[in-house]
Amino acid sequence: MNKYMLYLNSKRCIGCHGCEVHCKTNKELPVGPFLCEISHDPLTAVKGVPKTEFHFRSCYHCEDPYCVPICPTGAMIKREDGIVYIDTDACIGCMACAGACPWHIPQFNPATGKAVKCDYCMDRVDKGLKPACVSKCTTHALKFVTLQEV
Amino acid sequence: MAKTVWSMCGMCSVRCPIRVEVEDGKIKWIEGNPHLLGGALCAKGSAAIALHKDSERPQQPLIRRGGRGAGKWDPVSWETALDYVAEKINNIREKYGARAMMLSCRGGPWADLPKAFIHALGSPNFTNHDSACGRNVHHACKTLYGVGRKGFIYDIKNTKHLVLFGRNILASLRVAEVQQVMDMLDKGGRLTYVDVRQSLTGIKSTNFMQVRPGTDYALALGMIHGIIKAEAYDKEFIEKYTTGFDELVSFIEPYDVNWAAKECGIKVGRLKRFIKEVTEDRPKVVFHPGWMLSRYRDSFYASRALSILNVLMGNIEIEGGQQFPKTPGDCGIKGLRTLDSQIPKPEEKRADGVGWKYKHFDKGPGLFHLFYEAMATGEPYPIKGIICYRHDPFNCFPDVTAQKEALDNCELIVSIDTHYSEFGWYSDVILPESMFLERETPIATQKGPKPRFILRQRAVEPRFDTKPSWEIFKRLADKLGAGEYFPYNTIEEYWNWQLEPTGYSIEDFNEKGFVSLTDKPIMYDRDNLDGKFKTPSSKIEFVSQVLKEAGLPSLKPYESPQKPAKGKFRLVFGRSPVHAHGHTINNPLLHELFPENSLWINTRSAAKLGIKEGDLVDVIAETRKGTVKAHVTDFIHPEAVYTVHGFGRQVPLQSRAYHAGMSDQKLQEGLLQDMDPAGGGLCLCEKFVIVRRSSRNPKRRVEL
């Protein structure tokens, strides 16, 4: 059972793409991979005002991820709390995970020669902090939600 | 163990307060100051790490070899570079007098240091970039209230209705301000957005008016008319604090809402609905007078009309309105000591004519572009040396060719900057400043409902042989015999000297990175604002005495803007949230997000020209041309084309930004001296360009 979720309040999102850079700098990523992404629909007029919705996408941390069993070295791991992460020491950069993922979420990091993906900044989460994208979201539109069973 | 360093972001000119985590001399984390911004920061702020790591910036002092702009440099030591500059300045002072030197900076909370430097040399010629930015708005406020545009802050969070004319507030991205706008909207506040195109801000609006380019003033006049006719204004406030209301009422008579809607090309119902909303929402309505305000011939009057609307609302010194920024003095605390106040004021007249030829303009920074006239003509006296400190005139002023012609009369051009500015590339000497994470800055005062002192500490050591500006100016002043005016050797000595009258010490900044001078927001007694309006009459002047003395109207009859000739478009520009104009185009991470600009063009106009989305288009002025991809959209007025400012850079050592996209200011040929006579700002949106599908859209490609 996944414990966490990233939620974007599109009403508060201003499409500044801050989250993407907050993520990249926290993970020390070079030009190339993006672990999260803001996109928006084409503008359409609503009551005379051209409007759009913003969408946030990172790894979905699937309940039953395809990327985990395909990994030949067991580097792709799903934690008890649902976070799917890469053990970089074990990763050989074969990118089988990206092929297995329906959305090609894992990306190749040219700086390390290994795969990289969103892990909800689990080092931060384990310290009681929030993922980088959430902590620094310009308008606090992104939320890190702990799911509860009802 | 990571340590916290308190600083202020330097990626754009907002300077959001930040907290930096440093471990083993490396930056691990940058976030907005949690006490002020809850950690929030924009993309540019985080990309500061990429700037720090980037080597495509000047790494040591450089002296030009070969012709100006040839791009050949001798790397030299600081001692050599400063000796070179000092000798040149001394030569100029001997030959032409100290007044032949000028200094321009970007402006902002640390202008004291460069201002003190040029005054210490004995020259009155301190200026900044503002005549290509907010001068019209500033002077509009000044002639109405007697205080400039920074004389009010807008309590956006608590307002019921924010009205923005081309102020793309969410893309301009002052983090605290953006949070206030979103909070206001979350609370059910209204946002009216007026522009020639739809923007990031406009998509959040509750009322959007896409006006014909150049008709802002007409719309504002229609609003004034509607509000006065609906008697939706604060009669008591106007009675008590203003003069000239009767003149305003009779002036406004012809400009009713039907006329305004027709002139602006909007539906009159929208305008009527707006008047009704304002009637409900007042006095908690804020009309933003514009930051730079789209720059048409009458933008000074448009901005002044927006400020008049604020006065009609009676929104001054109320919650959810415009408030006076409070000073240390309002908290019973003495202000920081400043360098400039210790220096005898140079008595010479300014070379830009401000203060004697142009008496209605603010003497503080004068008007940058007028110095080019002095360089070119030698009148009122020659300007022979120019220092630009973190200011790139080639990137913000129009017509770079005309600028270079004027500069060729100078014997010394110095650029002090963290990156290669285009101006720097043309200069004689580049003195590289350490980027903001590698330097300290003097303590600054931030006025507001809760004024504070704030500082920037050094987070990491400079990667290259660069210096902080406090050291550059001090060492240069020492060499020029003016060192006595910079009474410090280290930044700690400087800070202590600044703080001495205040009773605070540098340790007081350790906890939060700033010192708050009051616990509770301070508000003045709204029934007793006497003395707050610094006009000649001490009232808010709908009819300004200062303008009258200058022979200029206060309430200027409206003139319809020129329509573009067939096949031409009005070139307008703006900004994106991921770039700070030309400052960040070469940043690896920001370049990755937004590598080059495009040209927005209306769907119908594009169809007539056979232009489709993504086609390359040529944008042509008299002698200059830019080629970028077209963005074809319904949401821009057919008379205008739009581009994001800052691109089309021509510094070869900025490999990412080099020739990426198109520069609007280089296309603004002939606009360098196209000054608004009342506002002092340049009319940057008075350029008409030809747009055509580029011949670089090949149907065939002949290649092996």
mmCIF file of N, CA, C and O in Angstrom, chain B residues 219-267:
data_model
loop_
_atom_site.group_PDB
_atom_site.id
_atom_site.type_symbol
_atom_site.label_atom_id
_atom_site.label_comp_id
_atom_site.label_asym_id
_atom_site.label_seq_id
_atom_site.Cartn_x
_atom_site.Cartn_y
_atom_site.Cartn_z
ATOM 1 N N LEU B 219 -8.727 53.076 -21.788
ATOM 2 C CA LEU B 219 -9.487 52.208 -20.880
ATOM 3 C C LEU B 219 -9.498 52.796 -19.465
ATOM 4 O O LEU B 219 -10.542 52.819 -18.797
ATOM 5 N N ALA B 220 -8.334 53.295 -19.033
ATOM 6 C CA ALA B 220 -8.265 53.887 -17.687
ATOM 7 C C ALA B 220 -9.167 55.118 -17.596
ATOM 8 O O ALA B 220 -9.842 55.329 -16.577
ATOM 9 N N LEU B 221 -9.211 55.903 -18.679
ATOM 10 C CA LEU B 221 -10.090 57.076 -18.669
ATOM 11 C C LEU B 221 -11.556 56.649 -18.600
ATOM 12 O O LEU B 221 -12.354 57.228 -17.847
ATOM 13 N N GLY B 222 -11.897 55.605 -19.356
ATOM 14 C CA GLY B 222 -13.264 55.083 -19.307
ATOM 15 C C GLY B 222 -13.630 54.598 -17.907
ATOM 16 O O GLY B 222 -14.756 54.783 -17.432
ATOM 17 N N MET B 223 -12.663 53.977 -17.249
ATOM 18 C CA MET B 223 -12.901 53.497 -15.881
ATOM 19 C C MET B 223 -13.137 54.681 -14.940
ATOM 20 O O MET B 223 -14.039 54.646 -14.092
ATOM 21 N N ILE B 224 -12.298 55.723 -15.093
ATOM 22 C CA ILE B 224 -12.472 56.906 -14.241
ATOM 23 C C ILE B 224 -13.872 57.486 -14.468
ATOM 24 O O ILE B 224 -14.601 57.796 -13.512
ATOM 25 N N HIS B 225 -14.250 57.584 -15.740
ATOM 26 C CA HIS B 225 -15.565 58.137 -16.080
ATOM 27 C C HIS B 225 -16.672 57.311 -15.421
ATOM 28 O O HIS B 225 -17.556 57.850 -14.735
ATOM 29 N N GLY B 226 -16.589 56.001 -15.634
ATOM 30 C CA GLY B 226 -17.625 55.116 -15.096
ATOM 31 C C GLY B 226 -17.735 55.200 -13.586
ATOM 32 O O GLY B 226 -18.835 55.211 -13.019
ATOM 33 N N ILE B 227 -16.585 55.281 -12.946
ATOM 34 C CA ILE B 227 -16.564 55.289 -11.478
ATOM 35 C C ILE B 227 -17.101 56.621 -10.940
ATOM 36 O O ILE B 227 -17.860 56.654 -9.966
ATOM 37 N N ILE B 228 -16.723 57.701 -11.623
ATOM 38 C CA ILE B 228 -17.227 59.014 -11.170
ATOM 39 C C ILE B 228 -18.736 59.105 -11.398
ATOM 40 O O ILE B 228 -19.482 59.539 -10.514
ATOM 41 N N LYS B 229 -19.194 58.636 -12.569
ATOM 42 C CA LYS B 229 -20.634 58.699 -12.851
ATOM 43 C C LYS B 229 -21.423 57.818 -11.888
ATOM 44 O O LYS B 229 -22.534 58.164 -11.474
ATOM 45 N N ALA B 230 -20.845 56.679 -11.537
ATOM 46 C CA ALA B 230 -21.537 55.783 -10.586
ATOM 47 C C ALA B 230 -21.381 56.273 -9.144
ATOM 48 O O ALA B 230 -21.885 55.646 -8.216
ATOM 49 N N GLU B 231 -20.674 57.371 -8.985
ATOM 50 C CA GLU B 231 -20.349 57.916 -7.662
ATOM 51 C C GLU B 231 -19.726 56.856 -6.757
ATOM 52 O O GLU B 231 -19.971 56.825 -5.552
ATOM 53 N N ALA B 232 -18.941 55.979 -7.395
ATOM 54 C CA ALA B 232 -18.312 54.890 -6.640
ATOM 55 C C ALA B 232 -16.915 55.299 -6.194
ATOM 56 O O ALA B 232 -15.953 54.574 -6.410
ATOM 57 N N TYR B 233 -16.799 56.467 -5.622
ATOM 58 C CA TYR B 233 -15.494 56.913 -5.149
ATOM 59 C C TYR B 233 -15.623 57.470 -3.731
ATOM 60 O O TYR B 233 -16.715 57.764 -3.267
ATOM 61 N N ASP B 234 -14.472 57.611 -3.090
ATOM 62 C CA ASP B 234 -14.452 58.003 -1.681
ATOM 63 C C ASP B 234 -14.470 59.533 -1.580
ATOM 64 O O ASP B 234 -13.430 60.185 -1.630
ATOM 65 N N LYS B 235 -15.680 60.059 -1.445
ATOM 66 C CA LYS B 235 -15.833 61.525 -1.467
ATOM 67 C C LYS B 235 -15.094 62.196 -0.317
ATOM 68 O O LYS B 235 -14.462 63.240 -0.474
ATOM 69 N N GLU B 236 -15.174 61.571 0.831
ATOM 70 C CA GLU B 236 -14.566 62.161 2.025
ATOM 71 C C GLU B 236 -13.040 62.280 1.863
ATOM 72 O O GLU B 236 -12.448 63.311 2.142
ATOM 73 N N PHE B 237 -12.461 61.181 1.361
ATOM 74 C CA PHE B 237 -11.009 61.156 1.182
ATOM 75 C C PHE B 237 -10.579 62.216 0.160
ATOM 76 O O PHE B 237 -9.606 62.940 0.358
ATOM 77 N N ILE B 238 -11.357 62.303 -0.915
ATOM 78 C CA ILE B 238 -11.018 63.250 -1.978
ATOM 79 C C ILE B 238 -11.145 64.690 -1.482
ATOM 80 O O ILE B 238 -10.299 65.535 -1.754
ATOM 81 N N GLU B 239 -12.168 64.927 -0.736
ATOM 82 C CA GLU B 239 -12.382 66.253 -0.137
ATOM 83 C C GLU B 239 -11.203 66.650 0.743
ATOM 84 O O GLU B 239 -10.681 67.759 0.682
ATOM 85 N N LYS B 240 -10.763 65.690 1.535
ATOM 86 C CA LYS B 240 -9.767 65.976 2.562
ATOM 87 C C LYS B 240 -8.337 66.075 2.002
ATOM 88 O O LYS B 240 -7.562 66.918 2.432
ATOM 89 N N TYR B 241 -8.020 65.208 1.064
ATOM 90 C CA TYR B 241 -6.604 65.063 0.709
ATOM 91 C C TYR B 241 -6.229 65.437 -0.722
ATOM 92 O O TYR B 241 -5.080 65.264 -1.117
ATOM 93 N N THR B 242 -7.188 65.868 -1.532
ATOM 94 C CA THR B 242 -6.818 66.096 -2.933
ATOM 95 C C THR B 242 -7.137 67.521 -3.390
ATOM 96 O O THR B 242 -7.960 68.208 -2.785
ATOM 97 N N THR B 243 -6.470 67.924 -4.477
ATOM 98 C CA THR B 243 -6.849 69.164 -5.157
ATOM 99 C C THR B 243 -7.082 68.844 -6.631
ATOM 100 O O THR B 243 -6.514 67.888 -7.157
ATOM 101 N N GLY B 244 -7.908 69.638 -7.259
ATOM 102 C CA GLY B 244 -8.107 69.505 -8.709
ATOM 103 C C GLY B 244 -9.173 68.504 -9.108
ATOM 104 O O GLY B 244 -9.242 68.120 -10.280
ATOM 105 N N PHE B 245 -10.015 68.070 -8.156
ATOM 106 C CA PHE B 245 -11.023 67.069 -8.505
ATOM 107 C C PHE B 245 -12.028 67.614 -9.525
ATOM 108 O O PHE B 245 -12.442 66.900 -10.438
ATOM 109 N N ASP B 246 -12.393 68.883 -9.375
ATOM 110 C CA ASP B 246 -13.363 69.467 -10.322
ATOM 111 C C ASP B 246 -12.796 69.468 -11.749
ATOM 112 O O ASP B 246 -13.507 69.181 -12.709
ATOM 113 N N GLU B 247 -11.501 69.785 -11.859
ATOM 114 C CA GLU B 247 -10.862 69.742 -13.177
ATOM 115 C C GLU B 247 -10.912 68.325 -13.751
ATOM 116 O O GLU B 247 -11.161 68.132 -14.931
ATOM 117 N N LEU B 248 -10.676 67.345 -12.871
ATOM 118 C CA LEU B 248 -10.724 65.951 -13.323
ATOM 119 C C LEU B 248 -12.118 65.615 -13.842
ATOM 120 O O LEU B 248 -12.270 65.013 -14.913
ATOM 121 N N VAL B 249 -13.139 66.030 -13.097
ATOM 122 C CA VAL B 249 -14.521 65.708 -13.473
ATOM 123 C C VAL B 249 -14.859 66.321 -14.834
ATOM 124 O O VAL B 249 -15.435 65.660 -15.702
ATOM 125 N N SER B 250 -14.446 67.574 -15.046
ATOM 126 C CA SER B 250 -14.802 68.168 -16.341
ATOM 127 C C SER B 250 -13.924 67.603 -17.462
ATOM 128 O O SER B 250 -14.385 67.425 -18.585
ATOM 129 N N PHE B 251 -12.686 67.256 -17.139
ATOM 130 C CA PHE B 251 -11.808 66.667 -18.157
ATOM 131 C C PHE B 251 -12.341 65.326 -18.663
ATOM 132 O O PHE B 251 -12.278 65.001 -19.848
ATOM 133 N N ILE B 252 -12.879 64.558 -17.736
ATOM 134 C CA ILE B 252 -13.231 63.168 -18.043
ATOM 135 C C ILE B 252 -14.527 63.059 -18.851
ATOM 136 O O ILE B 252 -14.808 62.015 -19.437
ATOM 137 N N GLU B 253 -15.270 64.154 -18.905
ATOM 138 C CA GLU B 253 -16.617 64.143 -19.496
ATOM 139 C C GLU B 253 -16.719 63.387 -20.838
ATOM 140 O O GLU B 253 -17.601 62.543 -21.006
ATOM 141 N N PRO B 254 -15.831 63.651 -21.828
ATOM 142 C CA PRO B 254 -16.023 62.967 -23.123
ATOM 143 C C PRO B 254 -15.685 61.471 -23.108
ATOM 144 O O PRO B 254 -16.002 60.774 -24.070
ATOM 145 N N TYR B 255 -15.041 61.004 -22.060
ATOM 146 C CA TYR B 255 -14.469 59.652 -22.126
ATOM 147 C C TYR B 255 -15.342 58.616 -21.420
ATOM 148 O O TYR B 255 -14.930 58.010 -20.438
ATOM 149 N N ASP B 256 -16.564 58.437 -21.906
ATOM 150 C CA ASP B 256 -17.455 57.505 -21.200
ATOM 151 C C ASP B 256 -17.118 56.053 -21.562
ATOM 152 O O ASP B 256 -16.274 55.783 -22.419
ATOM 153 N N VAL B 257 -17.799 55.137 -20.897
ATOM 154 C CA VAL B 257 -17.444 53.719 -21.048
ATOM 155 C C VAL B 257 -17.697 53.213 -22.469
ATOM 156 O O VAL B 257 -16.953 52.375 -22.973
ATOM 157 N N ASN B 258 -18.732 53.721 -23.104
ATOM 158 C CA ASN B 258 -19.005 53.279 -24.480
ATOM 159 C C ASN B 258 -17.868 53.683 -25.413
ATOM 160 O O ASN B 258 -17.403 52.897 -26.241
ATOM 161 N N TRP B 259 -17.429 54.925 -25.234
ATOM 162 C CA TRP B 259 -16.301 55.398 -26.038
ATOM 163 C C TRP B 259 -15.055 54.536 -25.769
ATOM 164 O O TRP B 259 -14.362 54.112 -26.690
ATOM 165 N N ALA B 260 -14.786 54.302 -24.493
ATOM 166 C CA ALA B 260 -13.567 53.566 -24.109
ATOM 167 C C ALA B 260 -13.602 52.146 -24.671
ATOM 168 O O ALA B 260 -12.605 51.665 -25.224
ATOM 169 N N ALA B 261 -14.749 51.497 -24.553
ATOM 170 C CA ALA B 261 -14.849 50.116 -25.031
ATOM 171 C C ALA B 261 -14.602 50.069 -26.532
ATOM 172 O O ALA B 261 -13.898 49.186 -27.035
ATOM 173 N N LYS B 262 -15.165 51.047 -27.242
ATOM 174 C CA LYS B 262 -14.993 51.073 -28.691
ATOM 175 C C LYS B 262 -13.522 51.318 -29.048
ATOM 176 O O LYS B 262 -12.948 50.634 -29.894
ATOM 177 N N GLU B 263 -12.917 52.285 -28.360
ATOM 178 C CA GLU B 263 -11.525 52.634 -28.646
ATOM 179 C C GLU B 263 -10.591 51.442 -28.375
ATOM 180 O O GLU B 263 -9.636 51.213 -29.095
ATOM 181 N N CYS B 264 -10.880 50.704 -27.312
ATOM 182 C CA CYS B 264 -10.003 49.599 -26.914
ATOM 183 C C CYS B 264 -10.356 48.302 -27.633
ATOM 184 O O CYS B 264 -9.606 47.325 -27.544
ATOM 185 N N GLY B 265 -11.503 48.291 -28.289
ATOM 186 C CA GLY B 265 -11.912 47.071 -28.988
ATOM 187 C C GLY B 265 -12.380 45.977 -28.056
ATOM 188 O O GLY B 265 -12.139 44.790 -28.293
ATOM 189 N N ILE B 266 -13.036 46.371 -26.947
ATOM 190 C CA ILE B 266 -13.576 45.362 -26.027
ATOM 191 C C ILE B 266 -15.087 45.532 -25.938
ATOM 192 O O ILE B 266 -15.633 46.549 -26.359
ATOM 193 N N LYS B 267 -15.739 44.532 -25.367
ATOM 194 C CA LYS B 267 -17.185 44.621 -25.225
ATOM 195 C C LYS B 267 -17.513 45.562 -24.070
ATOM 196 O O LYS B 267 -16.929 45.455 -22.990
#
